[in-house]
Short mmCIF file of C-alpha atoms in Angstrom, two decimals:
data_model
loop_
_atom_site.label_atom_id
_atom_site.label_comp_id
_atom_site.label_asym_id
_atom_site.label_seq_id
_atom_site.Cartn_x
_atom_site.Cartn_y
_atom_site.Cartn_z
CA UNK E 1 98.90 73.93 111.67
CA UNK E 2 99.60 77.88 110.90
CA UNK E 3 100.62 78.03 107.29
CA UNK E 4 103.50 80.69 106.17
CA UNK E 5 104.49 81.57 103.02
CA UNK E 6 107.86 83.81 103.40
CA UNK E 7 107.84 86.10 100.12
CA UNK E 8 111.25 87.91 99.14
CA UNK E 9 111.54 90.37 96.57
CA UNK E 10 114.15 91.34 94.15
CA UNK E 11 117.85 90.86 94.78
CA UNK E 12 117.29 89.42 97.88
CA UNK E 13 118.64 85.91 96.13
CA UNK E 14 121.91 87.56 96.46
CA UNK E 15 121.89 88.08 100.67
CA UNK E 16 125.59 86.91 101.52
CA UNK E 17 127.29 88.31 98.77
CA UNK E 18 126.08 91.86 98.52
CA UNK E 19 126.78 94.44 100.21
CA UNK E 20 127.15 92.75 103.62
CA UNK E 21 127.50 95.41 106.26
CA UNK E 22 123.78 96.25 105.00
CA UNK E 23 122.65 92.82 104.59
CA UNK E 24 125.35 90.06 105.72
CA UNK E 25 126.71 87.69 104.66
CA UNK E 26 124.42 84.58 105.48
CA UNK E 27 122.09 83.37 102.21
CA UNK E 28 118.39 83.24 102.75
CA UNK E 29 119.09 80.09 102.30
CA UNK E 30 120.81 78.78 104.18
CA UNK E 31 119.20 80.79 107.10
CA UNK E 32 115.34 79.17 105.99
CA UNK E 33 116.96 75.39 107.03
CA UNK E 34 117.47 76.74 110.06
CA UNK E 35 113.73 78.86 110.78
CA UNK E 36 112.01 75.52 109.48
CA UNK E 37 113.40 73.95 112.21
CA UNK E 38 113.51 76.37 115.17
CA UNK E 39 108.94 76.58 114.07
CA UNK E 40 108.32 72.76 113.75
CA UNK E 41 104.80 74.13 114.62
CA UNK E 42 104.57 76.54 111.40
CA UNK E 43 104.18 75.38 107.64
CA UNK E 44 106.81 77.32 106.22
CA UNK E 45 107.43 77.49 102.31
CA UNK E 46 109.39 80.46 100.87
CA UNK E 47 110.13 81.67 97.44
CA UNK E 48 111.84 84.70 95.70
CA UNK E 49 111.69 86.40 92.48
CA UNK E 50 113.49 89.47 90.95
CA UNK E 51 109.71 90.52 88.81
CA UNK E 52 107.38 92.92 89.81
CA UNK E 53 104.02 90.62 88.48
CA UNK E 54 105.89 87.27 89.98
CA UNK E 55 105.69 89.68 93.11
CA UNK E 56 102.46 90.17 92.77
CA UNK E 57 101.38 86.66 91.46
CA UNK E 58 102.59 84.87 94.43
CA UNK E 59 101.28 87.32 97.05
CA UNK E 60 97.17 86.59 95.79
CA UNK E 61 98.26 82.53 95.44
CA UNK E 62 99.72 82.44 99.12
CA UNK E 63 96.84 84.62 100.27
CA UNK E 64 93.91 82.31 99.55
CA UNK E 65 96.21 78.83 100.50
CA UNK E 66 97.97 80.63 103.73
CA UNK E 67 97.09 82.10 106.55
CA UNK E 68 99.75 84.90 106.72
CA UNK E 69 102.73 86.35 104.37
CA UNK E 70 106.20 87.89 105.62
CA UNK E 71 106.61 89.94 102.80
CA UNK E 72 109.87 91.73 102.23
CA UNK E 73 109.69 93.22 99.13
CA UNK E 74 112.23 95.54 98.62
CA UNK E 75 112.72 98.03 96.48
CA UNK E 76 109.59 97.32 95.33
CA UNK E 77 107.77 98.21 98.80
CA UNK E 78 108.41 102.31 98.04
CA UNK E 79 107.74 102.34 94.61
CA UNK E 80 104.61 99.51 94.05
CA UNK E 81 101.34 100.09 94.40
CA UNK E 82 100.80 96.72 92.09
CA UNK E 83 102.20 94.84 94.87
CA UNK E 84 100.04 97.36 97.45
CA UNK E 85 96.98 96.40 96.19
CA UNK E 86 97.59 92.49 96.00
CA UNK E 87 98.51 93.10 99.50
CA UNK E 88 95.32 94.46 100.74
CA UNK E 89 93.59 92.34 98.46
CA UNK E 90 94.05 88.60 99.63
CA UNK E 91 92.99 87.45 103.07
CA UNK E 92 95.92 86.31 104.92
CA UNK E 93 97.89 88.32 107.96
CA UNK E 94 100.86 89.92 106.60
CA UNK E 95 103.52 90.98 108.49
CA UNK E 96 106.09 92.96 106.48
CA UNK E 97 110.03 92.40 107.17
CA UNK E 98 112.60 95.15 106.27
CA UNK E 99 116.15 93.56 106.78
CA UNK E 100 118.01 97.47 106.86
CA UNK E 101 116.60 100.97 108.73
CA UNK E 102 114.23 101.63 105.89
CA UNK E 103 114.57 105.04 107.86
CA UNK E 104 118.54 105.14 107.73
CA UNK E 105 118.61 104.68 104.26
CA UNK E 106 117.88 106.80 101.61
CA UNK E 107 115.29 109.18 101.17
CA UNK E 108 113.32 107.75 98.35
CA UNK E 109 113.11 103.99 101.06
CA UNK E 110 111.23 105.68 103.63
CA UNK E 111 108.37 105.35 102.35
CA UNK E 112 106.78 101.78 102.68
CA UNK E 113 102.98 102.04 99.87
CA UNK E 114 102.57 98.69 101.10
CA UNK E 115 102.87 99.32 105.44
CA UNK E 116 99.32 100.35 105.60
CA UNK E 117 97.84 97.16 104.25
CA UNK E 118 100.30 94.81 106.75
CA UNK E 119 99.30 94.08 109.95
CA UNK E 120 102.64 94.70 111.24
CA UNK E 121 105.37 95.96 109.98
CA UNK E 122 110.08 95.05 111.18
CA UNK E 123 113.00 96.60 109.89
CA UNK E 124 116.46 97.50 110.69
CA UNK E 125 117.12 93.78 112.91
CA UNK E 126 118.40 91.88 110.03
CA UNK E 127 117.13 88.46 109.03
CA UNK E 128 115.81 88.33 111.98
CA UNK E 129 113.06 90.10 111.53
CA UNK E 130 111.90 87.14 109.95
CA UNK E 131 112.40 85.12 112.77
CA UNK E 132 110.65 87.94 115.22
CA UNK E 133 107.55 87.97 112.07
CA UNK E 134 107.87 84.06 113.03
CA UNK E 135 108.09 84.71 116.55
CA UNK E 136 104.36 86.68 116.71
CA UNK E 137 102.77 84.62 114.66
CA UNK E 138 103.76 81.26 116.51
CA UNK E 139 101.32 83.24 119.11
CA UNK E 140 98.59 83.69 117.54
CA UNK E 141 96.08 81.35 117.52
CA UNK E 142 95.37 78.80 114.94
CA UNK E 143 93.58 80.67 112.21
CA UNK E 144 94.45 77.41 109.05
CA UNK E 145 90.82 76.13 109.55
CA UNK E 146 89.28 79.37 108.25
CA UNK E 147 86.75 78.52 105.92
CA UNK E 148 88.17 81.13 103.77
CA UNK E 149 91.38 78.73 102.98
#
């Protein structure tokens, strides 16, 4: 079974409550249940933090325990060299997700420091970006038998 760790960054614990015109009116916890039900062939775990160092630790741990990381580092995507370094350092394949279209937002959000170390990036699809990432992962050969993990 392919293992996937979804990691969300700052303020994503407020999904469904904040800026619903940008992020929608659904909490991630309720969406996660749908993802787990719709992707029974994937072992999906989830974590969220508002703290940069905690996210680095989560990426490091998940990066050696999981086949894939689906990462929405939120605003840290545009500012954190430490998170970019963590993504580059781990063997797990990382899919970057942004709920909003970063190119329709403020100029400082147009640069994603993590993108060069991600296998793929999705932005502007709302919460559906996570589902699309899992569809891609599901289409990959099962790499959970890799000796690196």
